[in-house]
mmCIF file of N, CA and C in Angstrom:
data_model
loop_
_atom_site.group_PDB
_atom_site.id
_atom_site.type_symbol
_atom_site.label_atom_id
_atom_site.label_comp_id
_atom_site.label_asym_id
_atom_site.label_seq_id
_atom_site.Cartn_x
_atom_site.Cartn_y
_atom_site.Cartn_z
ATOM 1 N N MET O 1 -35.894 -23.867 -36.893
ATOM 2 C CA MET O 1 -36.090 -24.990 -36.008
ATOM 3 C C MET O 1 -36.792 -26.094 -36.792
ATOM 4 N N LEU O 2 -36.474 -27.323 -36.449
ATOM 5 C CA LEU O 2 -37.072 -28.487 -37.080
ATOM 6 C C LEU O 2 -37.835 -29.270 -36.020
ATOM 7 N N ILE O 3 -39.041 -29.685 -36.362
ATOM 8 C CA ILE O 3 -39.832 -30.532 -35.474
ATOM 9 C C ILE O 3 -39.880 -31.920 -36.088
ATOM 10 N N ALA O 4 -39.569 -32.923 -35.285
ATOM 11 C CA ALA O 4 -39.668 -34.319 -35.715
ATOM 12 C C ALA O 4 -40.723 -34.995 -34.859
ATOM 13 N N ILE O 5 -41.657 -35.650 -35.514
ATOM 14 C CA ILE O 5 -42.681 -36.399 -34.785
ATOM 15 C C ILE O 5 -42.438 -37.876 -35.036
ATOM 16 N N VAL O 6 -42.213 -38.594 -33.936
ATOM 17 C CA VAL O 6 -41.991 -40.036 -33.990
ATOM 18 C C VAL O 6 -43.226 -40.713 -33.407
ATOM 19 N N GLN O 7 -43.788 -41.654 -34.162
ATOM 20 C CA GLN O 7 -44.943 -42.404 -33.694
ATOM 21 C C GLN O 7 -44.605 -43.886 -33.698
ATOM 22 N N ILE O 8 -44.962 -44.548 -32.594
ATOM 23 C CA ILE O 8 -44.734 -45.989 -32.463
ATOM 24 C C ILE O 8 -46.102 -46.626 -32.223
ATOM 25 N N PRO O 9 -46.651 -47.308 -33.224
ATOM 26 C CA PRO O 9 -48.004 -47.860 -33.068
ATOM 27 C C PRO O 9 -48.064 -48.937 -31.996
ATOM 28 N N GLY O 10 -49.210 -48.977 -31.303
ATOM 29 C CA GLY O 10 -49.453 -50.042 -30.335
ATOM 30 C C GLY O 10 -48.698 -49.923 -29.038
ATOM 31 N N LEU O 11 -48.158 -48.749 -28.726
ATOM 32 C CA LEU O 11 -47.308 -48.608 -27.545
ATOM 33 C C LEU O 11 -48.017 -47.944 -26.370
ATOM 34 N N GLU O 12 -49.337 -47.908 -26.341
ATOM 35 C CA GLU O 12 -50.017 -47.218 -25.239
ATOM 36 C C GLU O 12 -49.651 -47.852 -23.899
ATOM 37 N N ARG O 13 -49.343 -46.999 -22.943
ATOM 38 C CA ARG O 13 -48.967 -47.430 -21.593
ATOM 39 C C ARG O 13 -49.851 -46.731 -20.575
ATOM 40 N N SER O 14 -49.863 -47.268 -19.371
ATOM 41 C CA SER O 14 -50.533 -46.549 -18.287
ATOM 42 C C SER O 14 -49.732 -45.270 -18.020
ATOM 43 N N GLU O 15 -50.350 -44.296 -17.363
ATOM 44 C CA GLU O 15 -49.643 -43.057 -17.046
ATOM 45 C C GLU O 15 -48.387 -43.357 -16.232
ATOM 46 N N GLU O 16 -48.519 -44.230 -15.255
ATOM 47 C CA GLU O 16 -47.375 -44.580 -14.405
ATOM 48 C C GLU O 16 -46.241 -45.201 -15.224
ATOM 49 N N ASP O 17 -46.570 -46.132 -16.114
ATOM 50 C CA ASP O 17 -45.542 -46.773 -16.940
ATOM 51 C C ASP O 17 -44.912 -45.792 -17.921
ATOM 52 N N ALA O 18 -45.738 -44.891 -18.474
ATOM 53 C CA ALA O 18 -45.215 -43.897 -19.414
ATOM 54 C C ALA O 18 -44.236 -42.956 -18.711
ATOM 55 N N ILE O 19 -44.564 -42.521 -17.511
ATOM 56 C CA ILE O 19 -43.678 -41.631 -16.750
ATOM 57 C C ILE O 19 -42.389 -42.356 -16.384
ATOM 58 N N ARG O 20 -42.506 -43.600 -15.952
ATOM 59 C CA ARG O 20 -41.314 -44.386 -15.589
ATOM 60 C C ARG O 20 -40.397 -44.548 -16.802
ATOM 61 N N ALA O 21 -40.985 -44.875 -17.962
ATOM 62 C CA ALA O 21 -40.187 -45.056 -19.179
ATOM 63 C C ALA O 21 -39.522 -43.746 -19.590
ATOM 64 N N ALA O 22 -40.231 -42.636 -19.467
ATOM 65 C CA ALA O 22 -39.649 -41.336 -19.827
ATOM 66 C C ALA O 22 -38.490 -40.989 -18.900
ATOM 67 N N ARG O 23 -38.664 -41.220 -17.625
ATOM 68 C CA ARG O 23 -37.572 -40.932 -16.680
ATOM 69 C C ARG O 23 -36.350 -41.802 -16.972
ATOM 70 N N THR O 24 -36.588 -43.028 -17.380
ATOM 71 C CA THR O 24 -35.480 -43.934 -17.693
ATOM 72 C C THR O 24 -34.754 -43.506 -18.964
ATOM 73 N N SER O 25 -35.503 -43.083 -19.976
ATOM 74 C CA SER O 25 -34.877 -42.749 -21.256
ATOM 75 C C SER O 25 -34.357 -41.313 -21.335
ATOM 76 N N ALA O 26 -34.834 -40.429 -20.471
ATOM 77 C CA ALA O 26 -34.455 -39.008 -20.553
ATOM 78 C C ALA O 26 -32.946 -38.776 -20.606
ATOM 79 N N PRO O 27 -32.130 -39.469 -19.797
ATOM 80 C CA PRO O 27 -30.683 -39.209 -19.873
ATOM 81 C C PRO O 27 -30.085 -39.442 -21.263
ATOM 82 N N THR O 28 -30.676 -40.331 -22.061
ATOM 83 C CA THR O 28 -30.204 -40.562 -23.421
ATOM 84 C C THR O 28 -30.290 -39.288 -24.251
ATOM 85 N N TYR O 29 -31.305 -38.481 -24.001
ATOM 86 C CA TYR O 29 -31.586 -37.318 -24.836
ATOM 87 C C TYR O 29 -30.962 -36.017 -24.330
ATOM 88 N N THR O 30 -30.465 -36.006 -23.103
ATOM 89 C CA THR O 30 -29.965 -34.750 -22.537
ATOM 90 C C THR O 30 -28.706 -34.243 -23.215
ATOM 91 N N GLN O 31 -27.938 -35.097 -23.819
ATOM 92 C CA GLN O 31 -26.666 -34.688 -24.428
ATOM 93 C C GLN O 31 -26.668 -34.749 -25.955
ATOM 94 N N LEU O 32 -27.848 -34.928 -26.564
ATOM 95 C CA LEU O 32 -27.876 -35.006 -28.027
ATOM 96 C C LEU O 32 -27.628 -33.625 -28.631
ATOM 97 N N PRO O 33 -26.616 -33.492 -29.463
ATOM 98 C CA PRO O 33 -26.348 -32.199 -30.099
ATOM 99 C C PRO O 33 -27.548 -31.719 -30.906
ATOM 100 N N GLY O 34 -27.991 -30.514 -30.623
ATOM 101 C CA GLY O 34 -29.058 -29.895 -31.386
ATOM 102 C C GLY O 34 -30.464 -30.173 -30.898
ATOM 103 N N LEU O 35 -30.636 -31.129 -29.976
ATOM 104 C CA LEU O 35 -31.981 -31.400 -29.465
ATOM 105 C C LEU O 35 -32.324 -30.365 -28.407
ATOM 106 N N MET O 36 -33.341 -29.557 -28.684
ATOM 107 C CA MET O 36 -33.722 -28.479 -27.783
ATOM 108 C C MET O 36 -34.737 -28.959 -26.745
ATOM 109 N N SER O 37 -35.662 -29.813 -27.147
ATOM 110 C CA SER O 37 -36.622 -30.377 -26.200
ATOM 111 C C SER O 37 -37.324 -31.572 -26.831
ATOM 112 N N LYS O 38 -37.918 -32.367 -25.953
ATOM 113 C CA LYS O 38 -38.672 -33.538 -26.390
ATOM 114 C C LYS O 38 -39.938 -33.619 -25.553
ATOM 115 N N TYR O 39 -41.068 -33.825 -26.210
ATOM 116 C CA TYR O 39 -42.332 -34.102 -25.538
ATOM 117 C C TYR O 39 -42.632 -35.572 -25.742
ATOM 118 N N TYR O 40 -42.816 -36.312 -24.660
ATOM 119 C CA TYR O 40 -43.151 -37.724 -24.739
ATOM 120 C C TYR O 40 -44.648 -37.872 -25.019
ATOM 121 N N LEU O 41 -44.997 -38.776 -25.928
ATOM 122 C CA LEU O 41 -46.393 -38.992 -26.301
ATOM 123 C C LEU O 41 -46.862 -40.366 -25.833
ATOM 124 N N ASN O 42 -48.135 -40.445 -25.441
ATOM 125 C CA ASN O 42 -48.733 -41.697 -25.022
ATOM 126 C C ASN O 42 -50.237 -41.597 -25.249
ATOM 127 N N GLY O 43 -50.818 -42.596 -25.906
ATOM 128 C CA GLY O 43 -52.261 -42.566 -26.126
ATOM 129 C C GLY O 43 -52.739 -43.817 -26.814
ATOM 130 N N GLU O 44 -54.027 -43.835 -27.112
ATOM 131 C CA GLU O 44 -54.622 -45.036 -27.697
ATOM 132 C C GLU O 44 -54.072 -45.350 -29.082
ATOM 133 N N ASN O 45 -53.471 -44.372 -29.750
ATOM 134 C CA ASN O 45 -52.865 -44.620 -31.063
ATOM 135 C C ASN O 45 -51.402 -45.021 -30.969
ATOM 136 N N GLY O 46 -50.885 -45.148 -29.758
ATOM 137 C CA GLY O 46 -49.504 -45.559 -29.576
ATOM 138 C C GLY O 46 -48.719 -44.532 -28.792
ATOM 139 N N GLY O 47 -47.415 -44.603 -28.911
ATOM 140 C CA GLY O 47 -46.529 -43.688 -28.197
ATOM 141 C C GLY O 47 -45.553 -43.054 -29.154
ATOM 142 N N GLY O 48 -44.635 -42.313 -28.583
ATOM 143 C CA GLY O 48 -43.627 -41.663 -29.408
ATOM 144 C C GLY O 48 -43.171 -40.371 -28.791
ATOM 145 N N GLY O 49 -42.804 -39.415 -29.639
ATOM 146 C CA GLY O 49 -42.322 -38.146 -29.122
ATOM 147 C C GLY O 49 -42.375 -37.056 -30.172
ATOM 148 N N VAL O 50 -42.412 -35.829 -29.667
ATOM 149 C CA VAL O 50 -42.277 -34.643 -30.508
ATOM 150 C C VAL O 50 -40.949 -34.024 -30.117
ATOM 151 N N TYR O 51 -40.046 -33.919 -31.076
ATOM 152 C CA TYR O 51 -38.678 -33.468 -30.842
ATOM 153 C C TYR O 51 -38.463 -32.124 -31.522
ATOM 154 N N PHE O 52 -37.840 -31.202 -30.821
ATOM 155 C CA PHE O 52 -37.521 -29.889 -31.373
ATOM 156 C C PHE O 52 -36.002 -29.819 -31.558
ATOM 157 N N TRP O 53 -35.571 -29.735 -32.803
ATOM 158 C CA TRP O 53 -34.159 -29.758 -33.164
ATOM 159 C C TRP O 53 -33.713 -28.395 -33.687
ATOM 160 N N ALA O 54 -32.465 -28.065 -33.466
ATOM 161 C CA ALA O 54 -31.893 -26.821 -33.989
ATOM 162 C C ALA O 54 -31.719 -26.888 -35.503
ATOM 163 N N SER O 55 -31.478 -28.101 -36.043
ATOM 164 C CA SER O 55 -31.266 -28.212 -37.485
ATOM 165 C C SER O 55 -31.619 -29.609 -37.990
ATOM 166 N N ARG O 56 -31.853 -29.701 -39.268
ATOM 167 C CA ARG O 56 -32.136 -30.984 -39.911
ATOM 168 C C ARG O 56 -30.916 -31.904 -39.831
ATOM 169 N N GLU O 57 -29.736 -31.333 -39.989
ATOM 170 C CA GLU O 57 -28.508 -32.140 -39.944
ATOM 171 C C GLU O 57 -28.357 -32.834 -38.592
ATOM 172 N N GLU O 58 -28.652 -32.127 -37.519
ATOM 173 C CA GLU O 58 -28.528 -32.727 -36.185
ATOM 174 C C GLU O 58 -29.592 -33.798 -35.965
ATOM 175 N N ALA O 59 -30.792 -33.569 -36.472
ATOM 176 C CA ALA O 59 -31.838 -34.595 -36.376
ATOM 177 C C ALA O 59 -31.443 -35.830 -37.179
ATOM 178 N N ASP O 60 -30.952 -35.620 -38.391
ATOM 179 C CA ASP O 60 -30.545 -36.748 -39.237
ATOM 180 C C ASP O 60 -29.427 -37.570 -38.599
ATOM 181 N N ALA O 61 -28.572 -36.928 -37.824
ATOM 182 C CA ALA O 61 -27.497 -37.656 -37.148
ATOM 183 C C ALA O 61 -28.066 -38.635 -36.118
ATOM 184 N N TRP O 62 -29.195 -38.285 -35.503
ATOM 185 C CA TRP O 62 -29.831 -39.172 -34.513
ATOM 186 C C TRP O 62 -30.671 -40.245 -35.219
ATOM 187 N N TYR O 63 -31.497 -39.810 -36.172
ATOM 188 C CA TYR O 63 -32.365 -40.743 -36.891
ATOM 189 C C TYR O 63 -31.593 -41.342 -38.052
ATOM 190 N N ASN O 64 -30.528 -42.055 -37.735
ATOM 191 C CA ASN O 64 -29.659 -42.617 -38.764
ATOM 192 C C ASN O 64 -30.233 -43.938 -39.285
ATOM 193 N N ALA O 65 -29.481 -44.614 -40.127
ATOM 194 C CA ALA O 65 -29.955 -45.834 -40.780
ATOM 195 C C ALA O 65 -30.327 -46.936 -39.787
ATOM 196 N N ASP O 66 -29.694 -46.990 -38.631
ATOM 197 C CA ASP O 66 -29.956 -48.050 -37.653
ATOM 198 C C ASP O 66 -31.070 -47.704 -36.668
ATOM 199 N N TRP O 67 -31.490 -46.452 -36.643
ATOM 200 C CA TRP O 67 -32.433 -45.981 -35.626
ATOM 201 C C TRP O 67 -33.770 -46.724 -35.678
ATOM 202 N N ALA O 68 -34.413 -46.806 -36.849
ATOM 203 C CA ALA O 68 -35.726 -47.448 -36.945
ATOM 204 C C ALA O 68 -35.653 -48.924 -36.569
ATOM 205 N N ASP O 69 -34.570 -49.602 -36.958
ATOM 206 C CA ASP O 69 -34.401 -51.009 -36.587
ATOM 207 C C ASP O 69 -34.290 -51.163 -35.074
ATOM 208 N N MET O 70 -33.550 -50.253 -34.430
ATOM 209 C CA MET O 70 -33.393 -50.297 -32.976
ATOM 210 C C MET O 70 -34.735 -50.096 -32.279
ATOM 211 N N ILE O 71 -35.531 -49.144 -32.751
ATOM 212 C CA ILE O 71 -36.848 -48.889 -32.161
ATOM 213 C C ILE O 71 -37.753 -50.104 -32.350
ATOM 214 N N GLU O 72 -37.716 -50.699 -33.529
ATOM 215 C CA GLU O 72 -38.549 -51.872 -33.783
ATOM 216 C C GLU O 72 -38.162 -53.039 -32.882
ATOM 217 N N ARG O 73 -36.872 -53.264 -32.699
ATOM 218 C CA ARG O 73 -36.430 -54.327 -31.786
ATOM 219 C C ARG O 73 -36.884 -54.045 -30.359
ATOM 220 N N ARG O 74 -36.795 -52.803 -29.951
ATOM 221 C CA ARG O 74 -37.114 -52.419 -28.571
ATOM 222 C C ARG O 74 -38.611 -52.468 -28.262
ATOM 223 N N PHE O 75 -39.446 -52.028 -29.216
ATOM 224 C CA PHE O 75 -40.872 -51.892 -28.944
ATOM 225 C C PHE O 75 -41.759 -52.831 -29.751
ATOM 226 N N GLY O 76 -41.178 -53.584 -30.690
ATOM 227 C CA GLY O 76 -41.956 -54.537 -31.458
ATOM 228 C C GLY O 76 -42.788 -53.926 -32.571
ATOM 229 N N ALA O 77 -42.527 -52.672 -32.897
ATOM 230 C CA ALA O 77 -43.255 -51.995 -33.981
ATOM 231 C C ALA O 77 -42.311 -51.013 -34.656
ATOM 232 N N ARG O 78 -42.466 -50.867 -35.954
ATOM 233 C CA ARG O 78 -41.622 -49.934 -36.714
ATOM 234 C C ARG O 78 -42.168 -48.516 -36.536
ATOM 235 N N PRO O 79 -41.303 -47.564 -36.193
ATOM 236 C CA PRO O 79 -41.769 -46.194 -35.999
ATOM 237 C C PRO O 79 -41.947 -45.458 -37.317
ATOM 238 N N THR O 80 -42.762 -44.422 -37.272
ATOM 239 C CA THR O 80 -42.812 -43.482 -38.390
ATOM 240 C C THR O 80 -42.156 -42.185 -37.914
ATOM 241 N N LEU O 81 -41.512 -41.505 -38.846
ATOM 242 C CA LEU O 81 -40.809 -40.262 -38.563
ATOM 243 C C LEU O 81 -41.252 -39.221 -39.575
ATOM 244 N N THR O 82 -41.729 -38.092 -39.072
ATOM 245 C CA THR O 82 -42.168 -37.006 -39.943
ATOM 246 C C THR O 82 -41.480 -35.724 -39.508
ATOM 247 N N TYR O 83 -40.912 -35.020 -40.473
ATOM 248 C CA TYR O 83 -40.236 -33.743 -40.208
ATOM 249 C C TYR O 83 -41.121 -32.570 -40.620
ATOM 250 N N TYR O 84 -41.041 -31.496 -39.848
ATOM 251 C CA TYR O 84 -41.705 -30.236 -40.176
ATOM 252 C C TYR O 84 -40.744 -29.091 -39.907
ATOM 253 N N GLU O 85 -40.634 -28.163 -40.829
ATOM 254 C CA GLU O 85 -39.904 -26.928 -40.571
ATOM 255 C C GLU O 85 -40.803 -26.043 -39.715
ATOM 256 N N ASN O 86 -40.204 -25.281 -38.813
ATOM 257 C CA ASN O 86 -40.981 -24.393 -37.955
ATOM 258 C C ASN O 86 -40.375 -23.003 -37.997
ATOM 259 N N TYR O 87 -41.185 -22.030 -38.401
ATOM 260 C CA TYR O 87 -40.728 -20.646 -38.511
ATOM 261 C C TYR O 87 -41.397 -19.728 -37.497
ATOM 262 N N VAL O 88 -42.607 -20.115 -37.050
ATOM 263 C CA VAL O 88 -43.392 -19.235 -36.182
ATOM 264 C C VAL O 88 -43.932 -20.026 -35.003
ATOM 265 N N VAL O 89 -43.763 -19.463 -33.786
ATOM 266 C CA VAL O 89 -44.286 -20.069 -32.566
ATOM 267 C C VAL O 89 -45.131 -19.034 -31.842
ATOM 268 N N LEU O 90 -46.361 -19.408 -31.519
ATOM 269 C CA LEU O 90 -47.208 -18.589 -30.672
ATOM 270 C C LEU O 90 -47.083 -19.138 -29.263
ATOM 271 N N ASP O 91 -46.671 -18.314 -28.310
ATOM 272 C CA ASP O 91 -46.497 -18.723 -26.924
ATOM 273 C C ASP O 91 -47.416 -17.867 -26.058
ATOM 274 N N ASN O 92 -48.557 -18.428 -25.673
ATOM 275 C CA ASN O 92 -49.513 -17.694 -24.848
ATOM 276 C C ASN O 92 -49.044 -17.519 -23.412
ATOM 277 N N VAL O 93 -48.141 -18.378 -22.950
ATOM 278 C CA VAL O 93 -47.628 -18.249 -21.587
ATOM 279 C C VAL O 93 -46.766 -16.997 -21.459
ATOM 280 N N SER O 94 -45.873 -16.789 -22.417
ATOM 281 C CA SER O 94 -45.005 -15.605 -22.372
ATOM 282 C C SER O 94 -45.568 -14.438 -23.187
ATOM 283 N N ASN O 95 -46.744 -14.657 -23.788
ATOM 284 C CA ASN O 95 -47.397 -13.605 -24.569
ATOM 285 C C ASN O 95 -46.514 -13.145 -25.727
ATOM 286 N N GLU O 96 -45.924 -14.122 -26.431
ATOM 287 C CA GLU O 96 -45.007 -13.813 -27.527
ATOM 288 C C GLU O 96 -45.398 -14.549 -28.796
ATOM 289 N N LEU O 97 -45.066 -13.929 -29.880
ATOM 290 C CA LEU O 97 -45.045 -14.574 -31.178
ATOM 291 C C LEU O 97 -43.578 -14.547 -31.603
ATOM 292 N N ARG O 98 -42.977 -15.731 -31.806
ATOM 293 C CA ARG O 98 -41.574 -15.798 -32.211
ATOM 294 C C ARG O 98 -41.501 -16.166 -33.687
ATOM 295 N N VAL O 99 -40.860 -15.320 -34.450
ATOM 296 C CA VAL O 99 -40.677 -15.540 -35.885
ATOM 297 C C VAL O 99 -39.191 -15.764 -36.116
ATOM 298 N N ASN O 100 -38.845 -16.977 -36.563
ATOM 299 C CA ASN O 100 -37.440 -17.354 -36.740
ATOM 300 C C ASN O 100 -36.625 -17.036 -35.487
ATOM 301 N N GLY O 101 -37.214 -17.328 -34.323
ATOM 302 C CA GLY O 101 -36.526 -17.172 -33.046
ATOM 303 C C GLY O 101 -36.560 -15.776 -32.457
ATOM 304 N N VAL O 102 -37.088 -14.798 -33.167
ATOM 305 C CA VAL O 102 -37.143 -13.420 -32.679
ATOM 306 C C VAL O 102 -38.528 -13.163 -32.100
ATOM 307 N N ALA O 103 -38.577 -12.753 -30.829
ATOM 308 C CA ALA O 103 -39.849 -12.556 -30.134
ATOM 309 C C ALA O 103 -40.474 -11.212 -30.470
ATOM 310 N N GLU O 104 -41.780 -11.264 -30.656
ATOM 311 C CA GLU O 104 -42.585 -10.070 -30.834
ATOM 312 C C GLU O 104 -43.661 -10.122 -29.758
ATOM 313 N N LEU O 105 -43.802 -9.079 -28.959
ATOM 314 C CA LEU O 105 -44.839 -9.065 -27.938
ATOM 315 C C LEU O 105 -46.201 -8.961 -28.592
ATOM 316 N N LEU O 106 -47.143 -9.667 -28.009
ATOM 317 C CA LEU O 106 -48.532 -9.606 -28.491
ATOM 318 C C LEU O 106 -49.280 -8.576 -27.650
ATOM 319 N N GLY O 107 -50.591 -8.594 -27.689
ATOM 320 C CA GLY O 107 -51.416 -7.655 -26.933
ATOM 321 C C GLY O 107 -51.203 -7.780 -25.437
ATOM 322 N N ALA O 108 -52.126 -7.278 -24.662
ATOM 323 C CA ALA O 108 -52.038 -7.280 -23.202
ATOM 324 C C ALA O 108 -51.899 -8.699 -22.674
ATOM 325 N N PRO O 109 -51.053 -8.876 -21.660
ATOM 326 C CA PRO O 109 -50.896 -10.222 -21.093
ATOM 327 C C PRO O 109 -52.200 -10.757 -20.526
ATOM 328 N N LYS O 110 -52.362 -12.050 -20.572
ATOM 329 C CA LYS O 110 -53.564 -12.688 -20.049
ATOM 330 C C LYS O 110 -53.402 -12.911 -18.548
ATOM 331 N N ALA O 111 -54.502 -12.825 -17.842
ATOM 332 C CA ALA O 111 -54.501 -13.102 -16.401
ATOM 333 C C ALA O 111 -54.307 -14.588 -16.190
ATOM 334 N N PRO O 112 -53.571 -14.978 -15.139
ATOM 335 C CA PRO O 112 -53.377 -16.410 -14.865
ATOM 336 C C PRO O 112 -54.714 -17.098 -14.592
ATOM 337 N N ALA O 113 -54.800 -18.347 -14.998
ATOM 338 C CA ALA O 113 -56.045 -19.108 -14.799
ATOM 339 C C ALA O 113 -56.149 -19.647 -13.397
#
């Protein structure tokens, strides 16, 4: 799995505006080949997203040569894009450690909070 972190400086929005913008843009991302999930980011350092991709090739198809220019035109700031390979996920909700997508059960499940 590949994680892409997109940061757009100066894009902090109110919670209401951030939710509205996410709802508006979500349909764009629902059909992207290889995109498994997206977390929308909002804070004093700007906005952006954390994207979970099935492969680098599929991410590269989205973040093509025109992508950064489009984001800059839309938001008035040039985005940064950082890729990370991901091999291990700790999931405390399902009490799993996933290594290359294969789940391993951890100790006793935690009681709900």
